[in-house]
Tab-separated table of C-alpha atoms in Angstrom:
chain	number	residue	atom	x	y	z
A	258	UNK	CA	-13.660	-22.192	4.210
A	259	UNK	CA	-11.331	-19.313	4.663
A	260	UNK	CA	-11.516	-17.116	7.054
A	261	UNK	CA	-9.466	-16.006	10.599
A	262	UNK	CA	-10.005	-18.268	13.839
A	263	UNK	CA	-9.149	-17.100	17.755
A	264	UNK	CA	-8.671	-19.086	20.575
A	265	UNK	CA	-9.895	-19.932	22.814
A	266	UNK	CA	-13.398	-18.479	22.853
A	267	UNK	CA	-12.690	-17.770	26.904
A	268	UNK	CA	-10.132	-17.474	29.117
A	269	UNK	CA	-9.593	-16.807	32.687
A	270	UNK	CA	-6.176	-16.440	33.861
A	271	UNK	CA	-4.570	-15.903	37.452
A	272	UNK	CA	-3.046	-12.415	38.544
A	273	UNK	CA	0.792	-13.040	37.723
A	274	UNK	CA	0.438	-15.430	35.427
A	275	UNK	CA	1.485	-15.104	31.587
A	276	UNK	CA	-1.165	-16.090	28.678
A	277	UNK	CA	-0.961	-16.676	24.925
A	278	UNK	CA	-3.924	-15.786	22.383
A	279	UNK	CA	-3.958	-17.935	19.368
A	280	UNK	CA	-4.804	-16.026	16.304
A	281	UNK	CA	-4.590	-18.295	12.971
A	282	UNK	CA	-5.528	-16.722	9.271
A	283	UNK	CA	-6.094	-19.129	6.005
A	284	UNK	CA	-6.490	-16.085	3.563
A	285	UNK	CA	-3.076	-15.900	2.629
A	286	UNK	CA	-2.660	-12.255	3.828
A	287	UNK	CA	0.329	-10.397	4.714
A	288	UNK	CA	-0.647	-7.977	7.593
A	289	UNK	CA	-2.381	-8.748	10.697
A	290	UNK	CA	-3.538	-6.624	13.976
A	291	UNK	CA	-4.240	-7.236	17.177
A	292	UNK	CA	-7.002	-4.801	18.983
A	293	UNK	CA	-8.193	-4.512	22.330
A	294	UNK	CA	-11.810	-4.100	23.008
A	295	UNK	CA	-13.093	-2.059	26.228
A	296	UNK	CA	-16.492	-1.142	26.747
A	297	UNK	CA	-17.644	2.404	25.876
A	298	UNK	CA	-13.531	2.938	24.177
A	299	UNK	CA	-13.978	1.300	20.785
A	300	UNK	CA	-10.612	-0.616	19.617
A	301	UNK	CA	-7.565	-0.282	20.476
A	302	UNK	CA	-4.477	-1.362	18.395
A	303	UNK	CA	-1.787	-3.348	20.399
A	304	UNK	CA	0.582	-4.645	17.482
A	305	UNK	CA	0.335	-5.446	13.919
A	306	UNK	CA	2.620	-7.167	11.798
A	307	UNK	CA	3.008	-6.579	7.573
A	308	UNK	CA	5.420	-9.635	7.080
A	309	UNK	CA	6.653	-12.754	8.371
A	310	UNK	CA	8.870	-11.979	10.616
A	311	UNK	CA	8.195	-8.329	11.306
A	312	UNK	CA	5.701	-6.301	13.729
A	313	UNK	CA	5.218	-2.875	14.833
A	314	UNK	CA	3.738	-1.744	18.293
A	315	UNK	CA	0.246	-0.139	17.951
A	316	UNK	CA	-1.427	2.403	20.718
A	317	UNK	CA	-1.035	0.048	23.576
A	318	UNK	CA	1.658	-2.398	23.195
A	319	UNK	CA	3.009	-2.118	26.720
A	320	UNK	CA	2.878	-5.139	28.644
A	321	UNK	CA	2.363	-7.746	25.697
A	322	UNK	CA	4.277	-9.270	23.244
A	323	UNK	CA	3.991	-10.879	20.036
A	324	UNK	CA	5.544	-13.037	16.945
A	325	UNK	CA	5.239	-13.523	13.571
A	326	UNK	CA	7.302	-16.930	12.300
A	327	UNK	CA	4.660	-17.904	10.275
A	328	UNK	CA	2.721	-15.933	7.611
A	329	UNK	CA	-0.913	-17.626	8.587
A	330	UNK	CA	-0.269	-17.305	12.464
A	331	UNK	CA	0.170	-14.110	14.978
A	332	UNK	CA	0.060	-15.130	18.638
A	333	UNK	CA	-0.389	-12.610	20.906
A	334	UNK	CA	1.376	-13.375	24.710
A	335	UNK	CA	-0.386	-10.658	27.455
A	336	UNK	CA	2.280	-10.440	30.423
A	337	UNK	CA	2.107	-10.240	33.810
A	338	UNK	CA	3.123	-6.972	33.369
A	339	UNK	CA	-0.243	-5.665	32.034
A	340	UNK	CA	-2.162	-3.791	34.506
A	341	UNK	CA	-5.282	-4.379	33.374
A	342	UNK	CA	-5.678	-7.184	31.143
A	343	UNK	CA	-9.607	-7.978	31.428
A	344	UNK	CA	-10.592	-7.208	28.212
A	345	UNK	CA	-12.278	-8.739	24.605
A	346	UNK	CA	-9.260	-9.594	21.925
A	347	UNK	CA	-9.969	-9.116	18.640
A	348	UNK	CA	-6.940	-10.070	15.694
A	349	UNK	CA	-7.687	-9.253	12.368
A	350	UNK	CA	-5.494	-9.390	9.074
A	351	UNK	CA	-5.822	-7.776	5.768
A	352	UNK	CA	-3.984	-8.462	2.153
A	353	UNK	CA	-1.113	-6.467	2.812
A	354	UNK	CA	0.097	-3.414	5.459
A	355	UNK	CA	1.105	-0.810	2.319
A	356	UNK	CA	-2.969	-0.069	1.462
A	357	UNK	CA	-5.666	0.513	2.981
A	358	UNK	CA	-7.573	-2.463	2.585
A	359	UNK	CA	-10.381	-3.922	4.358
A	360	UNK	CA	-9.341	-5.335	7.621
A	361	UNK	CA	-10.843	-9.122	8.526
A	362	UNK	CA	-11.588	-9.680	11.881
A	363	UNK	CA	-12.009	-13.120	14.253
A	364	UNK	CA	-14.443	-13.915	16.640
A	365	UNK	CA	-12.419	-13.082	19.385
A	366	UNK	CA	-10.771	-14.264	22.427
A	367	UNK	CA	-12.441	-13.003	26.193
A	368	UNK	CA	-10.059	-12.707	28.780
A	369	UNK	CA	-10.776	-12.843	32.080
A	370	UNK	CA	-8.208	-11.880	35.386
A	371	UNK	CA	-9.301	-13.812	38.525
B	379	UNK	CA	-1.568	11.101	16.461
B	380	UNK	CA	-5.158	10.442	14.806
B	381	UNK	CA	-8.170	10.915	16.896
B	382	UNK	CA	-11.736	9.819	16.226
B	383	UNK	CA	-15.085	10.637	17.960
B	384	UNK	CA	-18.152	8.924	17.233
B	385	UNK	CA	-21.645	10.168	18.535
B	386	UNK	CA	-24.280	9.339	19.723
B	387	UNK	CA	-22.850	6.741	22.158
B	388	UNK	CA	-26.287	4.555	21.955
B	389	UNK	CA	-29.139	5.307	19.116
B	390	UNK	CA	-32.355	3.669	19.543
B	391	UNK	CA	-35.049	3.739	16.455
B	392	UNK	CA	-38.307	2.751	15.491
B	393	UNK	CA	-38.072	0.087	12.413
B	394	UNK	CA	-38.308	2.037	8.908
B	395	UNK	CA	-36.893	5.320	10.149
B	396	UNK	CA	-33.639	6.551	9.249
B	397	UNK	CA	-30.457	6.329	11.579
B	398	UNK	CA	-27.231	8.572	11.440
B	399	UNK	CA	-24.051	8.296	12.763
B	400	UNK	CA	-21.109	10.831	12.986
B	401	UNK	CA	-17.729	10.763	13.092
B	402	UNK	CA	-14.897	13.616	13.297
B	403	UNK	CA	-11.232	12.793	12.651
B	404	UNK	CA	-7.856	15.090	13.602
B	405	UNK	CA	-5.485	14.207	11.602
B	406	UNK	CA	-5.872	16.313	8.184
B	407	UNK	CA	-3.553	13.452	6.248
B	408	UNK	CA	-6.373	10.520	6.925
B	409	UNK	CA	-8.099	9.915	3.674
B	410	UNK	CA	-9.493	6.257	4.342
B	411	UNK	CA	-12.321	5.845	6.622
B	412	UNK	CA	-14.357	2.438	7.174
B	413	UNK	CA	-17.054	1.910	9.073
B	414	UNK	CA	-17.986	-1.469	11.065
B	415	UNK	CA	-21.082	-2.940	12.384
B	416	UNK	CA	-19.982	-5.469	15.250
B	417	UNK	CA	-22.924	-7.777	16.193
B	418	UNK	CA	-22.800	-9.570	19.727
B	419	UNK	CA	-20.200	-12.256	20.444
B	420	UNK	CA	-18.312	-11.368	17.259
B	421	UNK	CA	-16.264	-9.696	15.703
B	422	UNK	CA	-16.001	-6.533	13.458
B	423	UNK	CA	-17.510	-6.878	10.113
B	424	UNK	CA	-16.668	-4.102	7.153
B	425	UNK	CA	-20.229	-2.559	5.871
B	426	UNK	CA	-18.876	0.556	3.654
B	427	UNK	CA	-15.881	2.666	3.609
B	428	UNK	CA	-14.952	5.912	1.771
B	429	UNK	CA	-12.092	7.521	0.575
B	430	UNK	CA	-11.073	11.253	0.329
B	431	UNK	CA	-11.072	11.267	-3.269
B	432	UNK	CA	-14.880	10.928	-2.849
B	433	UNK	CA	-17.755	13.104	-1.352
B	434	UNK	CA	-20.665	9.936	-0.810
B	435	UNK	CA	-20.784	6.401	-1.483
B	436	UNK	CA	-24.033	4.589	-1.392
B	437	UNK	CA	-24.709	0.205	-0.905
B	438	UNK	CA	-28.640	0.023	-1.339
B	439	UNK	CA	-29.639	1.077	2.282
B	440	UNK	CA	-26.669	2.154	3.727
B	441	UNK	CA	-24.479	5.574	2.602
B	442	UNK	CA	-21.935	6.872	3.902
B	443	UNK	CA	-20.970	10.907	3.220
B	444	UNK	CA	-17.560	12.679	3.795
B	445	UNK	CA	-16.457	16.416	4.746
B	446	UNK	CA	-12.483	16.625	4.229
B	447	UNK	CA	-12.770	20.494	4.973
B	448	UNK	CA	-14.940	19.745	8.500
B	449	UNK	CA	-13.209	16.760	8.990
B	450	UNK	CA	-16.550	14.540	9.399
B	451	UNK	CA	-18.049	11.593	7.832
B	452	UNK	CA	-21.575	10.128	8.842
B	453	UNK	CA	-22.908	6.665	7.972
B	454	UNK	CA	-27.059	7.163	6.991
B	455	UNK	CA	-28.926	3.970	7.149
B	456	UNK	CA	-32.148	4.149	5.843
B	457	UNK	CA	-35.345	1.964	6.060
B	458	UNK	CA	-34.126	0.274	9.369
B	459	UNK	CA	-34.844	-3.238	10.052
B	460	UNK	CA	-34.477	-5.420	13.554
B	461	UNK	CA	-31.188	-6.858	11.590
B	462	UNK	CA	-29.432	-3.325	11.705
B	463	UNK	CA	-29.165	-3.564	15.301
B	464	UNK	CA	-25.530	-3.849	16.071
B	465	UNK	CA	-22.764	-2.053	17.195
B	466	UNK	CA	-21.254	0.390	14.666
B	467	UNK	CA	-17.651	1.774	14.700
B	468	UNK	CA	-16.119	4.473	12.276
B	469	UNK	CA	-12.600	4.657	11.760
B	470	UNK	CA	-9.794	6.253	9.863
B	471	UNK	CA	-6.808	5.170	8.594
B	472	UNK	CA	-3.902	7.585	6.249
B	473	UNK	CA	-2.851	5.077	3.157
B	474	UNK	CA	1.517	6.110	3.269
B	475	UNK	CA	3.714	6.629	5.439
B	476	UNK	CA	4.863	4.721	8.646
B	477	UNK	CA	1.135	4.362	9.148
B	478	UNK	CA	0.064	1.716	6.592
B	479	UNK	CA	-2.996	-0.087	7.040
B	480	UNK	CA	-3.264	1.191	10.985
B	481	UNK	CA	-6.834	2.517	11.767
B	482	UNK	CA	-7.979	4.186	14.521
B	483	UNK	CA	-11.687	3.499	15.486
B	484	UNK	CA	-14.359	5.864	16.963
B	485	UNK	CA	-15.757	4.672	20.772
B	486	UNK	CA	-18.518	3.000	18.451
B	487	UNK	CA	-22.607	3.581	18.671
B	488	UNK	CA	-25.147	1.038	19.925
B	489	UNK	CA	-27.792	1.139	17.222
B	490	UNK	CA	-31.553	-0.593	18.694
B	491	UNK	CA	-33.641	-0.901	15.991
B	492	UNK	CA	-37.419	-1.800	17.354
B	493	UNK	CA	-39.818	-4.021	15.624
């Protein structure tokens, strides 16, 4: 069953403290995205990547950080130096960066600052 | 860069009537725009795009209508049912460039369909 799987489903973190998103993708696509979600602001992009070992940062990349080692995985680390990391995380992926083609989202991950 | 606004923020309709959605873009050099219905808990889910090459595009109950000179594009859906209520984001996206595949969404629409 292909498809693209986040986790975890929720996550609370402490102020200060550094936390990775797991975004995994069995489609055998090239490009993938990271969003932010905020209530009322639609989505945001934070980084995307268009090959293994290549990314680009999107709207909002300050104060995360991501890889790309593997083609079927795109973690996504948010840093103590995000201000305001409370948020829904949505990673998507999509055949390849060099069309537009239609974007496949995951479930999403729900952080949570304490 | 791109900028997209989507109205109304929330739309609430009786089921069977007709629902629209606008979008307006800035960027004159975006000529792919998707739109996204979002249901709760989950993510994004593609439901029609259009590209600039084309004026309408129509999937059964849902159609989706472009103005490259205005820079709008609406998404009709006709015949609502309880199903259709979702969230629903617009986007656009310009296919070249530095900007492949990067799409910037509209501040999406709460759509309330009732029974």
């Amino acid at each position: 069953d292909g498809g693209i799987t986040q986790s975890p489903k929720y996550l609370f973190r402490k102020e200060g403290q550094n936390v990775t998103l797991s975004c995994e993708q069995n489609l055998n696509h090239d490009a993938m995205y990271w969003y932010r979600q905020d209530p009322g602001q639609g989505l945001r992009l934070i980084y995307y990547s268009q090959i293994v070992n290549d990314f680009q940062k999107g709207d909002i990349a300050e104060g995360y950080s991501v890889s790309r080692e593997k083609k079927e995985s795109f973690p996504l680390t948010v840093t103590s130096a995000q201000k305001n990391p409370t948020a829904f995380y949505l990673c998507a992926s999509s055949i390849n960066g060099r069309s537009n083609n239609e974007q496949f989202f995951g479930p999403g991950t729900r952080l949570t600052v304490l | 860069g791109e900028n997209v606004e989507q109205h109304p923020s929330t739309l609430s309709v009786q089921e069977g009537d007709s629902a629209v959605i606008k979008c307006t873009y800035s960027d004159s050099a975006s000529n792919y725009f998707p739109w996204y219905k979002q249901e709760l808990g989950k993510g994004p889910q593609l439901i029609i795009d259009i590209r600039s090459n084309v004026g309408e595009k129509k999937d059964q109950r849902i159609a989706v209508t472009l103005n490259k000179t205005a820079k709008h594009f609406s998404l009709h859906i006709t015949e609502t049912q309880p199903e259709d209520s979702a969230v629903y984001f617009c986007a656009a996206s310009m296919d070249g460039g530095t900007s492949y595949g990067k799409l910037t969404f509209g501040q999406g629409t709460i759509l309330t369909v009732h029974p």
